[in-house]
């Protein structure tokens, strides 16, 4: 087992998460006040979608990470390079894990999309009315801007926080298997989307295991980017991504893509799970330390998650 460097550990991982959440909520509050005062909203008076509003909304989370993470690392005396590992063992392994990232993203997106649809139906039975998902102008070259703001930037900053900072800090004390599920839980909560909770949890766990096996953020960023980018491109093509592939594709195509994506998911999961490198078991009290340090972030996001069911 590797020895802790400086203050690397469950406490630092938990603090990094809580700090990002606090800054995220604060910026969101300021943004909401400005919107109320100016009438700035997702939909204008003419009924057209306000692209500027959507872009600002998407940039709040990355901005929160960009502000909070350097402060936490400096205060905890943790080298920034530690939370942004981009090198793996060899070019061959780089290629291997990037290939796994591609098949994993394809498998998650197209074989598990029904989770969001099914969970929404379950919530509606409990009285949930649902929310409207808005996309900016995706016509012509505007899709490039959307890909940068909604796919590239979130992938880089969120992976740096969750897999680079939180996971790399807690995996030795909490244990790598425990850390996978803790990282998935925090990732799902941070997105504050009731409908996508299960899907985001699975994605968070999968990306966490991908990081543990590859020891690099590159495959995780790639998988995260592809997940977001494919949705944007499909939406730009006029396809409704709110539902499953069976809602907009011919039946034969939907069945074929679902079958292929399921095989991709199973294949990539098998590579990740059955990798020969043993998982670190962790230390007694490691998980407890993380929960104590991450408690503020977890409680705040849990409240927002519950509130989202009634808004």
XYZ file of C-alpha atoms in Angstrom:
311
model
C 0.000 0.000 0.000
C 1.255 3.479 -0.864
C 1.944 5.810 2.008
C -0.081 8.986 2.331
C 1.604 12.095 0.970
C 1.230 15.169 3.189
C -2.488 15.418 4.035
C -3.750 13.109 1.305
C -6.575 10.971 2.703
C -10.293 10.682 3.365
C -10.450 14.014 5.193
C -8.984 15.930 2.250
C -11.277 14.150 -0.219
C -14.325 14.961 1.885
C -13.305 18.586 2.348
C -12.730 18.969 -1.403
C -16.257 17.701 -2.063
C -17.919 19.850 0.613
C -16.021 22.956 -0.477
C -17.080 22.494 -4.108
C -20.707 22.085 -3.034
C -20.663 25.188 -0.807
C -19.157 27.335 -3.577
C -21.587 25.812 -6.103
C -24.618 26.671 -3.955
C -23.296 30.180 -3.259
C -22.730 30.970 -6.952
C -26.124 29.485 -7.814
C -27.744 31.707 -5.196
C -26.067 34.821 -6.600
C -27.049 33.794 -10.116
C -30.674 33.228 -9.041
C -30.848 36.652 -7.386
C -29.499 38.297 -10.544
C -31.990 36.381 -12.685
C -34.921 37.435 -10.479
C -33.777 41.057 -10.510
C -33.203 41.221 -14.266
C -35.777 38.754 -15.576
C -32.990 36.638 -17.058
C -34.367 33.110 -17.591
C -34.096 29.937 -19.667
C -36.999 31.031 -21.850
C -37.464 34.584 -23.071
C -40.717 36.532 -23.330
C -41.003 35.457 -26.959
C -40.949 31.815 -25.918
C -37.498 31.226 -27.409
C -34.826 29.373 -25.447
C -32.203 31.726 -24.000
C -28.879 30.111 -24.931
C -26.884 32.506 -22.745
C -28.806 31.413 -19.648
C -28.167 27.755 -20.394
C -24.454 28.284 -20.948
C -24.084 30.236 -17.703
C -25.970 27.491 -15.851
C -23.604 24.840 -17.184
C -20.522 26.858 -16.269
C -21.460 27.270 -12.590
C -20.366 23.759 -11.569
C -16.955 23.914 -13.338
C -16.403 27.423 -11.929
C -17.155 26.114 -8.442
C -14.552 23.384 -8.831
C -12.057 25.835 -10.302
C -12.437 28.137 -7.300
C -12.691 25.653 -4.437
C -10.256 22.883 -5.376
C -7.032 24.963 -5.571
C -7.866 26.543 -2.203
C -8.460 23.168 -0.525
C -5.300 21.656 -1.996
C -3.215 24.629 -0.884
C -4.656 24.607 2.626
C -4.175 20.844 2.907
C -0.675 21.008 1.429
C -1.501 18.539 -1.349
C 0.354 18.906 -4.688
C -2.034 19.900 -7.465
C -0.315 17.488 -9.841
C -1.525 14.603 -7.659
C -5.184 15.273 -8.482
C -4.543 15.618 -12.213
C -2.663 12.440 -13.199
C -2.569 12.195 -16.983
C 0.204 9.633 -17.434
C -0.274 5.880 -17.389
C 2.305 3.117 -17.600
C 2.767 2.929 -21.393
C 1.264 4.062 -24.746
C -0.168 0.560 -25.176
C -2.025 0.802 -21.878
C -3.126 4.352 -22.742
C -4.739 2.999 -25.892
C -6.300 0.093 -24.000
C -7.977 2.236 -21.350
C -9.123 4.859 -23.854
C -10.742 2.057 -25.863
C -12.424 0.830 -22.688
C -13.609 4.405 -22.049
C -15.252 4.585 -25.488
C -17.029 1.239 -25.176
C -18.031 2.067 -21.595
C -19.569 5.416 -22.597
C -21.428 3.796 -25.521
C -22.677 0.992 -23.293
C -23.841 3.243 -20.476
C -25.596 5.749 -22.700
C -27.549 3.434 -24.971
C -28.208 0.388 -22.813
C -29.095 2.180 -19.562
C -31.097 5.152 -20.865
C -34.254 3.343 -19.825
C -33.249 3.887 -16.180
C -34.069 7.590 -16.387
C -37.370 6.901 -18.125
C -38.363 4.207 -15.641
C -37.335 6.257 -12.616
C -39.312 9.241 -13.925
C -42.425 7.076 -14.218
C -41.900 5.857 -10.660
C -41.538 9.417 -9.374
C -44.635 10.522 -11.261
C -46.627 7.834 -9.468
C -45.538 9.601 -6.267
C -46.731 12.981 -7.529
C -43.583 14.290 -9.227
C -44.485 16.532 -12.171
C -41.107 16.529 -13.909
C -38.930 19.307 -15.277
C -38.146 20.611 -18.734
C -34.648 20.100 -20.127
C -33.452 23.003 -22.243
C -30.735 23.055 -24.887
C -29.117 26.137 -26.405
C -29.170 26.915 -30.104
C -27.558 23.878 -31.761
C -27.924 24.967 -35.366
C -24.896 25.223 -37.625
C -21.629 26.058 -35.918
C -23.328 26.768 -32.577
C -23.131 23.061 -31.817
C -19.352 23.473 -31.417
C -19.854 26.043 -28.657
C -22.372 23.725 -27.000
C -19.895 20.847 -27.108
C -17.193 22.981 -25.483
C -19.391 24.402 -22.714
C -21.612 21.367 -22.069
C -19.230 18.481 -22.784
C -15.535 19.428 -22.732
C -15.475 21.803 -19.740
C -17.730 19.696 -17.433
C -15.762 16.544 -18.295
C -12.428 18.132 -17.399
C -13.489 19.920 -14.209
C -15.838 17.256 -12.818
C -13.363 14.454 -13.431
C -10.639 16.527 -11.781
C -12.850 16.908 -8.706
C -14.420 13.473 -8.391
C -11.840 11.111 -9.814
C -8.757 13.304 -9.480
C -9.287 14.860 -6.035
C -11.974 12.940 -4.148
C -11.178 9.423 -5.346
C -7.395 9.689 -5.405
C -7.459 11.145 -1.890
C -9.796 8.637 -0.262
C -8.949 5.361 -2.006
C -6.055 4.409 0.274
C -7.792 5.087 3.588
C -11.368 4.173 2.625
C -10.378 1.315 0.334
C -10.739 1.342 -3.433
C -13.963 -0.699 -3.595
C -15.645 1.524 -1.000
C -14.275 4.581 -2.789
C -15.914 3.537 -6.055
C -19.363 3.634 -4.458
C -18.645 6.778 -2.432
C -17.484 8.535 -5.586
C -20.581 7.368 -7.461
C -22.843 8.656 -4.688
C -21.175 12.089 -4.602
C -21.189 12.319 -8.403
C -24.932 11.601 -8.544
C -25.746 14.048 -5.744
C -23.655 16.825 -7.303
C -25.768 16.772 -10.461
C -28.877 17.386 -8.331
C -31.131 15.701 -10.899
C -33.765 13.412 -9.426
C -34.486 11.760 -12.755
C -30.849 10.923 -13.483
C -29.864 9.821 -9.978
C -29.536 6.099 -10.710
C -27.853 6.612 -14.065
C -25.431 9.196 -12.669
C -24.596 6.892 -9.759
C -23.729 4.052 -12.122
C -21.692 6.402 -14.329
C -19.888 7.772 -11.282
C -18.988 4.271 -10.102
C -17.901 3.177 -13.584
C -15.694 6.227 -14.126
C -14.206 5.728 -10.647
C -13.242 2.128 -11.399
C -11.873 3.255 -14.761
C -9.626 5.737 -12.943
C -8.433 3.141 -10.441
C -7.493 0.719 -13.207
C -5.920 3.235 -15.581
C -4.385 5.525 -12.920
C -5.116 8.402 -15.308
C -7.805 11.037 -15.766
C -7.575 10.862 -19.560
C -9.861 7.810 -20.060
C -12.340 9.201 -17.500
C -12.474 12.592 -19.207
C -12.925 10.862 -22.558
C -15.819 8.704 -21.315
C -17.475 11.678 -19.584
C -17.075 13.863 -22.685
C -18.545 11.231 -24.991
C -21.552 10.742 -22.722
C -22.382 14.466 -22.900
C -21.312 15.014 -26.509
C -23.437 12.239 -28.001
C -26.537 13.665 -26.299
C -25.808 17.132 -27.694
C -25.185 15.811 -31.212
C -28.361 13.712 -31.172
C -30.318 16.745 -29.983
C -28.738 18.848 -32.738
C -29.991 16.266 -35.221
C -33.535 16.826 -33.978
C -33.791 13.668 -31.882
C -35.478 13.771 -28.473
C -32.903 12.604 -25.942
C -35.303 12.943 -23.004
C -36.572 9.419 -23.621
C -34.924 6.182 -24.706
C -33.670 5.289 -28.164
C -36.940 3.428 -28.773
C -38.761 6.777 -28.753
C -37.011 8.159 -31.849
C -35.272 5.346 -33.746
C -36.830 2.631 -35.924
C -37.537 -0.493 -33.902
C -34.875 -2.587 -35.663
C -32.242 0.110 -35.158
C -33.212 0.603 -31.509
C -32.943 -3.128 -30.831
C -29.599 -3.388 -32.650
C -28.030 -0.383 -30.887
C -29.345 -1.533 -27.504
C -27.950 -5.043 -28.004
C -24.559 -3.752 -29.164
C -24.373 -1.229 -26.337
C -25.264 -3.898 -23.782
C -22.436 -6.063 -25.091
C -20.102 -3.052 -24.948
C -21.105 -2.350 -21.367
C -20.650 -5.961 -20.307
C -17.311 -6.187 -22.094
C -15.885 -2.991 -20.643
C -17.231 -3.874 -17.182
C -15.544 -7.283 -17.396
C -12.204 -5.670 -18.270
C -12.510 -3.265 -15.354
C -13.731 -5.768 -12.779
C -11.428 -8.658 -13.646
C -8.244 -6.639 -14.062
C -5.375 -8.456 -12.343
C -4.360 -5.493 -10.180
C -5.789 -6.105 -6.668
C -7.892 -3.379 -5.105
C -6.561 -1.620 -2.012
C -8.566 -2.726 1.028
C -8.195 0.483 2.972
C -7.890 1.263 6.658
C -10.278 1.102 9.587
C -12.219 4.337 9.929
C -11.364 5.575 6.442
C -14.974 5.669 5.253
C -16.122 7.347 8.467
C -13.504 10.084 8.052
C -14.756 10.781 4.548
C -18.388 11.054 5.633
C -17.454 13.429 8.450
C -15.539 15.720 6.085
C -18.081 15.432 3.246
C -21.135 15.755 5.512
C -21.795 19.394 4.646
C -21.782 18.690 0.934
C -23.861 15.521 1.234
C -26.526 17.120 3.444
C -26.816 20.253 1.300
C -27.152 18.274 -1.922
C -29.605 15.824 -0.348
C -31.817 18.771 0.640
C -31.580 20.200 -2.884
C -32.388 16.768 -4.339
C -35.524 16.458 -2.206
C -36.526 20.066 -2.908
C -36.189 19.367 -6.629
C -39.003 16.845 -6.392
C -41.432 19.592 -5.396
C -40.277 22.466 -7.606
